[in-house]
XYZ file of C-alpha atoms in Angstrom:
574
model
C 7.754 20.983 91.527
C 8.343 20.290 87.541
C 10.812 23.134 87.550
C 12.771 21.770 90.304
C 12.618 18.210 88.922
C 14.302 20.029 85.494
C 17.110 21.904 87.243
C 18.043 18.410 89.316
C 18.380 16.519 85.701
C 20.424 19.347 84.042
C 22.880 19.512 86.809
C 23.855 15.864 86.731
C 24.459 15.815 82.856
C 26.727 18.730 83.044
C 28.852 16.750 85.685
C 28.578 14.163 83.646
C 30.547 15.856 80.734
C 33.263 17.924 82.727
C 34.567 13.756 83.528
C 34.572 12.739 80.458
C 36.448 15.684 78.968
C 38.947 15.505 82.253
C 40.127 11.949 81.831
C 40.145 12.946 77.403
C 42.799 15.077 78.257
C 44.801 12.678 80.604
C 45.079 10.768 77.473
C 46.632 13.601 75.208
C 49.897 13.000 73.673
C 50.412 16.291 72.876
C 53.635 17.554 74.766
C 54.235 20.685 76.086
C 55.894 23.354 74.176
C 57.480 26.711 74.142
C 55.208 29.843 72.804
C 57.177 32.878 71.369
C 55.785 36.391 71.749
C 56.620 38.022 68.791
C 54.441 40.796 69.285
C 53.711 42.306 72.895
C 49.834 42.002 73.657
C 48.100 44.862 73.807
C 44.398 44.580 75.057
C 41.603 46.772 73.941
C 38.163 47.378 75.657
C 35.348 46.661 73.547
C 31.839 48.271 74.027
C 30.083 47.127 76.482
C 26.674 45.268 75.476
C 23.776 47.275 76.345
C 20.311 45.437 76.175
C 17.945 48.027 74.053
C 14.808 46.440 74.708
C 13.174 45.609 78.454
C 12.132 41.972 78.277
C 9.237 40.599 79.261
C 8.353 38.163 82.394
C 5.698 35.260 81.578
C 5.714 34.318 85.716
C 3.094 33.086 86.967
C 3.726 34.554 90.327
C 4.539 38.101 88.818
C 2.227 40.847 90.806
C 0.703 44.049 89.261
C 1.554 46.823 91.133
C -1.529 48.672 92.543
C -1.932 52.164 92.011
C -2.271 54.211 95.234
C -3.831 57.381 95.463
C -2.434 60.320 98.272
C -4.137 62.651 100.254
C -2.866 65.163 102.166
C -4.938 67.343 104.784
C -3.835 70.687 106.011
C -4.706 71.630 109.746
C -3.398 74.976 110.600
C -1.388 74.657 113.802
C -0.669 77.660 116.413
C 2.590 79.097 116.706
C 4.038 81.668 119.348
C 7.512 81.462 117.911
C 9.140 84.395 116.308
C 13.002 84.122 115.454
C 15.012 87.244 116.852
C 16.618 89.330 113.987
C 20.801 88.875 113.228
C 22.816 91.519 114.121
C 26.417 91.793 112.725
C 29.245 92.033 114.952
C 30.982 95.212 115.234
C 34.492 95.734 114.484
C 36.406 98.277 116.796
C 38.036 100.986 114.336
C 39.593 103.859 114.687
C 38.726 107.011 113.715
C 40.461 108.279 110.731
C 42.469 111.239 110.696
C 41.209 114.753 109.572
C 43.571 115.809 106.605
C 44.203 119.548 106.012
C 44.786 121.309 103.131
C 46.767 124.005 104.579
C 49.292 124.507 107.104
C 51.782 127.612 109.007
C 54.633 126.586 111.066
C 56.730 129.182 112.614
C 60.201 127.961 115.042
C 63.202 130.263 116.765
C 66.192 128.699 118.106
C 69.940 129.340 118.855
C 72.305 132.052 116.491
C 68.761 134.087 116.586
C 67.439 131.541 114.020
C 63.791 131.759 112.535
C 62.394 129.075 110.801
C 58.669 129.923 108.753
C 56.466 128.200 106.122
C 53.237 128.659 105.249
C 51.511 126.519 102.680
C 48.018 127.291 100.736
C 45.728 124.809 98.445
C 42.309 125.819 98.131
C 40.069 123.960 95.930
C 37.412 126.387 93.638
C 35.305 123.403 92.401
C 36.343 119.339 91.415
C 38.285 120.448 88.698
C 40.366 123.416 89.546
C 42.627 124.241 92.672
C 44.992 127.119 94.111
C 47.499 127.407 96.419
C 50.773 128.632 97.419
C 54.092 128.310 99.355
C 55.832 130.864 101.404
C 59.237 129.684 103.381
C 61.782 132.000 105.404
C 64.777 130.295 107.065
C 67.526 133.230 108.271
C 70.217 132.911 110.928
C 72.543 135.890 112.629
C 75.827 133.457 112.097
C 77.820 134.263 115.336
C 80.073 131.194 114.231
C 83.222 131.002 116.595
C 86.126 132.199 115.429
C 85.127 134.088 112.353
C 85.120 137.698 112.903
C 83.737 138.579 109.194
C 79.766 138.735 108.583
C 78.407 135.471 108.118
C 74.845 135.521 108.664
C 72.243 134.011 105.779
C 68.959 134.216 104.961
C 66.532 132.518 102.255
C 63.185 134.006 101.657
C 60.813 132.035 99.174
C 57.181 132.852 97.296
C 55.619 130.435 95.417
C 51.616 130.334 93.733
C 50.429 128.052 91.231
C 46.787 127.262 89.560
C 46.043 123.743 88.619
C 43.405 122.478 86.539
C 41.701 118.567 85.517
C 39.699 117.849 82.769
C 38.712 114.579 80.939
C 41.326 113.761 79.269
C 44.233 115.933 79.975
C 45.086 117.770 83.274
C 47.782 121.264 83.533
C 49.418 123.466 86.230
C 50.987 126.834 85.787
C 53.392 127.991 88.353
C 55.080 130.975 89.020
C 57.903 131.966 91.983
C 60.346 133.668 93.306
C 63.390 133.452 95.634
C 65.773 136.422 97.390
C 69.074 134.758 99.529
C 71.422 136.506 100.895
C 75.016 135.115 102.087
C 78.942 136.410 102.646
C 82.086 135.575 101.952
C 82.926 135.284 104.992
C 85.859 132.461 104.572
C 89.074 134.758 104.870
C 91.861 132.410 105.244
C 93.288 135.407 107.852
C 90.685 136.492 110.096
C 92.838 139.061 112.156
C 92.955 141.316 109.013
C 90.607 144.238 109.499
C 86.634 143.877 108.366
C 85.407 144.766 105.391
C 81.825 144.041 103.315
C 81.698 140.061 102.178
C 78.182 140.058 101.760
C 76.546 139.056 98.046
C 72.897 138.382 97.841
C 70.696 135.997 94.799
C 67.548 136.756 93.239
C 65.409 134.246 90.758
C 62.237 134.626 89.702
C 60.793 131.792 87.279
C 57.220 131.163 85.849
C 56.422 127.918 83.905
C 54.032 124.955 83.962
C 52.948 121.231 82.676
C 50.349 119.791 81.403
C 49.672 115.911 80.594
C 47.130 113.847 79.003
C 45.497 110.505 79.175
C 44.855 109.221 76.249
C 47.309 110.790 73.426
C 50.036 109.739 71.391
C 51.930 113.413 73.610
C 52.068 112.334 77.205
C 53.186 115.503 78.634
C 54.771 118.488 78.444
C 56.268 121.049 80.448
C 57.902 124.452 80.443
C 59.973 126.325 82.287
C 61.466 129.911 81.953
C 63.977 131.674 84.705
C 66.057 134.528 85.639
C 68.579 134.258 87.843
C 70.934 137.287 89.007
C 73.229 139.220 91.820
C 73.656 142.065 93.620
C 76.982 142.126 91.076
C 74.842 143.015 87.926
C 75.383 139.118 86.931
C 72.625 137.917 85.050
C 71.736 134.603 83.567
C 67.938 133.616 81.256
C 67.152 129.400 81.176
C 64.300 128.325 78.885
C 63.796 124.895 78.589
C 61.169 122.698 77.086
C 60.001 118.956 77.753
C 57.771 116.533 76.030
C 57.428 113.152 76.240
C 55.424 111.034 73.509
C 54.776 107.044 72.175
C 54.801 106.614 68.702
C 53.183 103.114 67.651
C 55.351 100.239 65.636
C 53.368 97.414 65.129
C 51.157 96.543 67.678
C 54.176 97.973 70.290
C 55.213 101.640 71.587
C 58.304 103.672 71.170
C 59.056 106.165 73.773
C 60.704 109.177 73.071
C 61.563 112.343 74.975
C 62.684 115.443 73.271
C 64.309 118.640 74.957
C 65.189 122.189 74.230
C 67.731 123.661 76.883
C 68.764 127.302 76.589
C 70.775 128.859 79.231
C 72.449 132.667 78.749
C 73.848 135.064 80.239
C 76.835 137.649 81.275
C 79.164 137.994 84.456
C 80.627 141.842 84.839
C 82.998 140.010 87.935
C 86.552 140.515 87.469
C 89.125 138.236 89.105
C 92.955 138.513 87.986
C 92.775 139.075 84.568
C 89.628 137.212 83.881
C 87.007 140.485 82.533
C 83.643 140.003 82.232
C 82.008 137.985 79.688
C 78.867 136.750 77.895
C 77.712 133.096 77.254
C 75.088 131.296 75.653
C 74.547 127.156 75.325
C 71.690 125.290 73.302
C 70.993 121.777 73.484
C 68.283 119.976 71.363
C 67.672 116.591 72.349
C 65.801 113.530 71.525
C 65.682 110.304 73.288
C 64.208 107.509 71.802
C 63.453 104.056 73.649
C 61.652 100.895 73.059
C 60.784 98.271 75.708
C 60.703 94.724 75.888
C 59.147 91.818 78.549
C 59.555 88.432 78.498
C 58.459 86.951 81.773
C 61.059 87.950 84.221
C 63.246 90.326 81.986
C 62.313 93.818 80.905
C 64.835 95.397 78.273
C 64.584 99.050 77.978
C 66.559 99.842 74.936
C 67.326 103.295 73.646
C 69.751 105.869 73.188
C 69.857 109.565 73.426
C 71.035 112.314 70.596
C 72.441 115.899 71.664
C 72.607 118.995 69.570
C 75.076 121.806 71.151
C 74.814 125.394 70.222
C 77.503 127.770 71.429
C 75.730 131.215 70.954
C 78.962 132.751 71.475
C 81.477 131.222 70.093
C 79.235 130.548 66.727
C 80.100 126.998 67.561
C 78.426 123.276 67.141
C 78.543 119.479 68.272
C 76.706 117.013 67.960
C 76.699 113.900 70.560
C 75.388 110.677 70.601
C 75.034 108.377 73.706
C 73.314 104.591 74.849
C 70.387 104.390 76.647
C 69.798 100.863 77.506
C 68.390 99.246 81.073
C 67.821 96.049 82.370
C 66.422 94.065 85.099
C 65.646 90.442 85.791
C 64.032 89.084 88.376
C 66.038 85.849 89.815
C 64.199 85.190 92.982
C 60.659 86.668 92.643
C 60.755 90.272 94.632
C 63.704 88.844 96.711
C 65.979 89.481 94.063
C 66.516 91.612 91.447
C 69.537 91.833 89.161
C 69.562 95.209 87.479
C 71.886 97.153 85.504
C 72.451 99.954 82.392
C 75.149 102.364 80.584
C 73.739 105.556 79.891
C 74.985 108.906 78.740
C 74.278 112.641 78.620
C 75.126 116.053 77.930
C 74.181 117.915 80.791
C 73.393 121.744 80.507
C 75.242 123.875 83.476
C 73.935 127.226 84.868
C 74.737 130.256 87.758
C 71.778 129.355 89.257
C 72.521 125.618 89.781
C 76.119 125.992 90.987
C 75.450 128.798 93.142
C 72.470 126.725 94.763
C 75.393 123.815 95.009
C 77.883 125.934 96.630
C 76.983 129.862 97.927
C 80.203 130.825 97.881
C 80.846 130.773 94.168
C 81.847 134.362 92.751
C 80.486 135.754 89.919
C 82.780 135.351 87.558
C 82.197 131.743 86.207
C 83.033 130.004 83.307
C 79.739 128.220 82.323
C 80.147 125.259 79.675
C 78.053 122.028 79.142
C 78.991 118.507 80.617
C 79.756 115.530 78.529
C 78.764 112.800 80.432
C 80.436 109.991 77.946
C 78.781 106.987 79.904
C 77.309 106.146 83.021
C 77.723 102.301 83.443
C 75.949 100.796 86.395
C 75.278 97.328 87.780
C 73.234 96.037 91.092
C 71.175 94.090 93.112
C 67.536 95.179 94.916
C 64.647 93.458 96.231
C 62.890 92.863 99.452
C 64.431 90.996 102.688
C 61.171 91.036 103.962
C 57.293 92.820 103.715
C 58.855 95.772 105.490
C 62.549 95.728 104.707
C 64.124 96.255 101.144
C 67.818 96.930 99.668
C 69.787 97.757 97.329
C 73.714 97.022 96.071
C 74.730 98.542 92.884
C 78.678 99.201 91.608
C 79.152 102.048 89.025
C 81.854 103.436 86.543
C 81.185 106.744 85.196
C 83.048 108.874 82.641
C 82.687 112.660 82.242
C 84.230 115.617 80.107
C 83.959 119.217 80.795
C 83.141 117.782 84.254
C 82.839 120.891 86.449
C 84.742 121.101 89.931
C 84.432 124.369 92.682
C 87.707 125.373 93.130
C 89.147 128.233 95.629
C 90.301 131.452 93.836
C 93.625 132.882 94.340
C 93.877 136.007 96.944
C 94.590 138.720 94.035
C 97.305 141.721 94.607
C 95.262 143.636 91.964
C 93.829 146.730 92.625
C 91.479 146.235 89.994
C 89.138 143.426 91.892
C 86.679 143.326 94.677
C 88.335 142.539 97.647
C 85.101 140.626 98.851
C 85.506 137.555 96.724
C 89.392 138.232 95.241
C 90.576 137.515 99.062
C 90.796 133.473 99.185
C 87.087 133.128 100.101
C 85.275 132.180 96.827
C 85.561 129.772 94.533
C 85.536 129.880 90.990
C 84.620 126.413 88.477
C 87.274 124.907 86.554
C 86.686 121.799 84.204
C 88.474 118.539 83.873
C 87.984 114.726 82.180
C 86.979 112.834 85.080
C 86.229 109.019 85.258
C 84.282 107.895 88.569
C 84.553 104.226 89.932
C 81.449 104.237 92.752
C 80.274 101.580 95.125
C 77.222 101.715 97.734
C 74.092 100.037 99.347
C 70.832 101.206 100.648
C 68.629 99.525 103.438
C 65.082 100.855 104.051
C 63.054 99.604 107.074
C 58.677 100.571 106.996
C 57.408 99.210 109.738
C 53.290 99.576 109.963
C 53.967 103.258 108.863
C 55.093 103.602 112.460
C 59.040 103.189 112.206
C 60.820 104.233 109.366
C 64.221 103.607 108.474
C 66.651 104.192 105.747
C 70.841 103.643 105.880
C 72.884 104.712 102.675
C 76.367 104.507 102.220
C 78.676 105.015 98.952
C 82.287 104.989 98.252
C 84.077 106.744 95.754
C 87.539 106.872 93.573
C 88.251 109.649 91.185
C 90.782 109.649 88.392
C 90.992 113.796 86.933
C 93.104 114.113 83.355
C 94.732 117.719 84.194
C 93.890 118.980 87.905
C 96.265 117.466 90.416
C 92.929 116.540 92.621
C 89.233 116.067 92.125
C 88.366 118.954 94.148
C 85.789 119.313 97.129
C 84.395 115.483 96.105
C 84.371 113.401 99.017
C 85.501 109.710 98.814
C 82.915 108.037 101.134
C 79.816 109.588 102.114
C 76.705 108.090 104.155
C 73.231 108.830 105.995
C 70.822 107.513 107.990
C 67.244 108.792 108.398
C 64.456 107.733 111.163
C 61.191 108.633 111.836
C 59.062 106.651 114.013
C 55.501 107.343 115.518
C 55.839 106.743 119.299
C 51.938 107.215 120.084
C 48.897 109.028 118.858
C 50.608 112.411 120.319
C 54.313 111.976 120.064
C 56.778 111.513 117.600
C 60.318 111.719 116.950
C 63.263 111.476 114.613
C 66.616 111.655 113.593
C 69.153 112.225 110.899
C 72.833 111.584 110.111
C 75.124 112.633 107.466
C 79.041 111.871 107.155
C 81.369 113.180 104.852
C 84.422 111.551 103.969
C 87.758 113.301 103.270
C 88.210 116.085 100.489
C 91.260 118.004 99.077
C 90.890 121.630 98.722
C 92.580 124.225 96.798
C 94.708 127.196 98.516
C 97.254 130.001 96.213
C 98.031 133.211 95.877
C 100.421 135.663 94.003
C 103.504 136.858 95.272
C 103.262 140.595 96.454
C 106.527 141.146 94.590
C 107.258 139.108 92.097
C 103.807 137.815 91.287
C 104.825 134.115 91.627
C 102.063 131.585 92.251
C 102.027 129.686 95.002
C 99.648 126.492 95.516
C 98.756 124.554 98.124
C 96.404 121.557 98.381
C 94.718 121.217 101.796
C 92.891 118.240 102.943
C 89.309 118.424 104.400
C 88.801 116.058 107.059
C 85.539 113.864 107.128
C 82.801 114.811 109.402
C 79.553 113.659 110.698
C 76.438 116.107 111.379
C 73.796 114.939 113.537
C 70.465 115.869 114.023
C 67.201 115.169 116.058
C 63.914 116.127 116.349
C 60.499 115.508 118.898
C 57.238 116.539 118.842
C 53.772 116.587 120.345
C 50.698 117.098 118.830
C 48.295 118.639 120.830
C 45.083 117.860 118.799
C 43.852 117.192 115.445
C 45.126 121.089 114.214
C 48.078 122.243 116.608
C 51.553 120.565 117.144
C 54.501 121.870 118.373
C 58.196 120.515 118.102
C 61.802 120.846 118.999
C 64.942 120.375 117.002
C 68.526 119.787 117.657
C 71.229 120.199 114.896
C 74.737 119.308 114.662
C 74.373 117.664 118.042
C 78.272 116.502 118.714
C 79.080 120.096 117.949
C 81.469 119.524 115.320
C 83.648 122.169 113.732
C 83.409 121.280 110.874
C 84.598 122.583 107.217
C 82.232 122.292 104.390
C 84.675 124.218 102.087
C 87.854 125.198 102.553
C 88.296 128.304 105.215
C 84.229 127.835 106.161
C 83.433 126.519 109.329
C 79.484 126.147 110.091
C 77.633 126.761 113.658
C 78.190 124.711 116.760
C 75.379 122.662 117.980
C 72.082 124.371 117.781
C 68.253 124.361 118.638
C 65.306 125.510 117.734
C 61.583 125.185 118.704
C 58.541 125.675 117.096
C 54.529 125.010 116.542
C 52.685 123.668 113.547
C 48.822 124.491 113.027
C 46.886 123.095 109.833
C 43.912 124.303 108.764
C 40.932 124.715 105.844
C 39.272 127.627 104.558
């Protein structure tokens, strides 16, 4: 009751002083005024007051807590419960496929066509393997309209031994190839028969060997002789190694080459003997790389030592090397581009694999491929569909074009390549504008799809035409994986229009006339099906040149009608 009676008394004087104060300030004569900020007021937040100590309480009514003690009494209880065991779900998969290290496939068809391959890869242990290739693919000809020989055949044999260790890995490789072919475009087939067959032989040994850690990445070599039933021979060594050599906490990348090619042509066409030639080129291309977020910046270029062996003559050429890409829209877009040069070695072997026709007697002389500028766009539309746009000027000297020979009057030549049915190589400065675009569809490995198409515009400095090059060309390739046993595909290939050569000399007065005859474009297509039987055996059927075009490749060669062919495929392990 005293503490109430003290709180009642100090309310009433605290009223009583908020009055007197109130009607002080009614009384003020202090006017109102205007206050100017001169500074803007910026608070702060002091510490907060924390009380250190834990006061004490002097109540009277304040209660001690009473300490209670627990006890707690186990009773064991009976229990008949026992939780069942999880089991995962299962997921339905299926069974992977058995892969095979070795298959055979053998297929006849139309024009007495046989089709063979048989490849071999046997593994010894976890570091070494063996194997080998074997392919046949021969053909009677019976092309319509052609009364000359013009069957073909190509016979392959290929082994190789390959080898991994810790920190390098090498193969070693050896082959060889027999193909036979004729001549058989005679511009006058009503002339009587005679022999227009010629026949190829290579036989090359080489191998490459990289490692993982090394300031040498690789290496590889490569030695081959290639030759005719015309006593035409031709050697080609070369040797390739790549290497980084380290600048400062980066890598420069440099490749170095050593390209030999010889050889000797006893062919005689007008008054063109036989000859010998021999072409080295020493190489070294140096390149450095740079990335900065979107942008990588390969810059480089590329120096060329030539060696006529000869002619006892020497150049030396030097060319860019520099790439680009930036990436403006993640993988949607890509903006890429480059100018690039080389000098590219020519061989027999390489333009008789271009064109089989060639005769053997063939100029052979290097390329100088001045620049190579290129520009484009790639990236993906979409997880399973990706392109590419890209626009390219290109200029080349030496460049080498096939080019018919003349039908010769003189007695001194073979009459089965001096009749207007081979072609010889002549070289011209050539600039190349080029346009194109690619499309690839991959749809769950199932559907595959791919359309190319390129244009083309040549410009030559002394032939009247850029022989045999086509000025559009295009494809399309599908594959697509119809069930677990079927499967099917298709391919297409057009050719735009080329300009051929055509001359000869005059029986009498040994004139030289020309003619240039135009090639028209063409389209080959070609389909194939196939059903595998089980995990091992397959067998298939193929259709070629399905619209049965007649069709020249070169001038004065037609190729077959439409034609099929079916076959079997059976994989296997030892």
């Amino acid at each position: 009751m005293k503490n109430n009676l003290k709180y009642i008394i100090l309310a009433i004087l605290t009223l009583n002083v908020a009055i007197t104060f109130a009607q002080e300030r009614e009384n003020d004569s202090i006017d109102g005024g205007t206050v100017n900020v001169v500074q803007p007021y910026t608070p702060k937040i002091s510490d907060a007051f924390k009380i250190k100590e834990t006061p004490s309480l002097n109540d009277s009514t304040t209660i001690k807590k009473k300490t209670i003690t627990y006890n707690i009494f186990s009773i064991p209880v009976a229990s008949t419960f026992t939780p069942a065991k999880g089991k995962a779900a299962t997921v339905d998969k299926q069974k992977p496929a058995k892969l095979y290290d070795n298959y055979a496939s053998l297929g006849v068809g139309s024009y007495t066509t046989i089709l063979g391959e048989v490849f071999l890869n046997h593994e010894l242990n976890n570091d070494e393997r063996v194997g080998g290739y074997f392919s046949h693919h021969s053909s009677a000809g019976d092309i319509e309209g052609v009364n000359f020989d013009n069957n073909f055949s190509e016979t392959g044999l290929n082994a190789h031994y390959s080898q991994d260790q810790r920190d390098y890995s090498w193969k070693v490789e050896t082959g060889f190839q027999l193909q036979s072919y004729n001549w058989y475009g005679v511009p006058n087939q009503n002339v009587d028969t005679f022999d227009v067959d010629h026949s190829f032989y290579t036989a090359n040994i080489g191998g490459n060997i990289s490692f993982d850690d090394a300031i040498v990445n690789n290496g590889s070599v490569l030695y081959r002789r290639f030759g005719d039933n015309f006593d035409s021979g031709e050697n080609r060594f070369v040797l390739k190694s790549g290497f980084d050599i380290p600048l400062n906490k980066e890598e420069i990348t440099a490749n170095v080459t050593l390209d030999y090619v010889g050889g000797s042509f006893d062919g005689l066409i007008s008054t063109n003997a036989g000859f010998n030639y021999g072409n080295v080129i020493f190489g070294v291309s140096p390149s450095y790389q740079i990335k900065r977020d979107d942008l990588t910046l390969n810059i480089g270029l590329s120096l060329a030592y030539l060696n006529d062996t000869e002619a006892s003559d020497s150049d030396f050429f030097i060319y860019p090397n520099v790439t680009a890409s930036y990436r403006l829209v993640d993988d949607i877009m890509i903006a890429y581009g480059g100018i690039q040069g080389a000098l590219l070695q020519n061989s027999y072997y390489d333009f008789a694999q271009d064109n089989p026709f060639v005769s053997p007697t063939l100029l052979i002389a290097p390329t100088d491929q001045s620049y190579d500028l290129f520009l484009g766009l790639k990236g993906k539309l979409s997880n399973s569909m990706s392109y590419t746009i890209s626009g390219g000027y290109k200029s080349e000297n030496n460049r080498a074009l096939f080019k018919s020979n003349l039908i010769s009057n003189s007695p001194n030549v073979d009459e089965a390549y001096a009749s207007g049915n081979s072609f010889g190589v002549v070289y011209d400065d050539l600039t190349t504008f080029s346009f194109g675009g690619e499309l690839n569809v991959d749809i769950n490995r199932n559907f595959k799809l791919a359309l190319k198409g390129e244009f083309f515009a040549y410009n030559t400095e002394n032939e009247t035409e850029a022989w045999n090059l086509p000025d559009v060309t295009g494809s399309l390739f599908l594959d697509y994986q119809i069930d677990e046993h079927w499967f099917a595909g298709a391919n297409l290939f057009f050719v735009g229009e080329r300009q051929g050569y055509f001359g000869f000399e005059g029986t009498f007065t040994g004139q030289l006339v020309e003619d240039t005859i135009n090639l028209d474009s063409y389209f080959d297509a070609n389909a194939h099906v196939g059903y595998k039987i089980n995990d091992q055996l397959s067998a298939f059927a193929k259709a070629n040149n399905i619209a049965n075009q007649d069709y020249q490749r070169w001038v004065n060669y037609p190729v077959q009608g439409i034609q099929f062919l079916v076959g079997a495929t059976y994989q296997f392990d030892f």
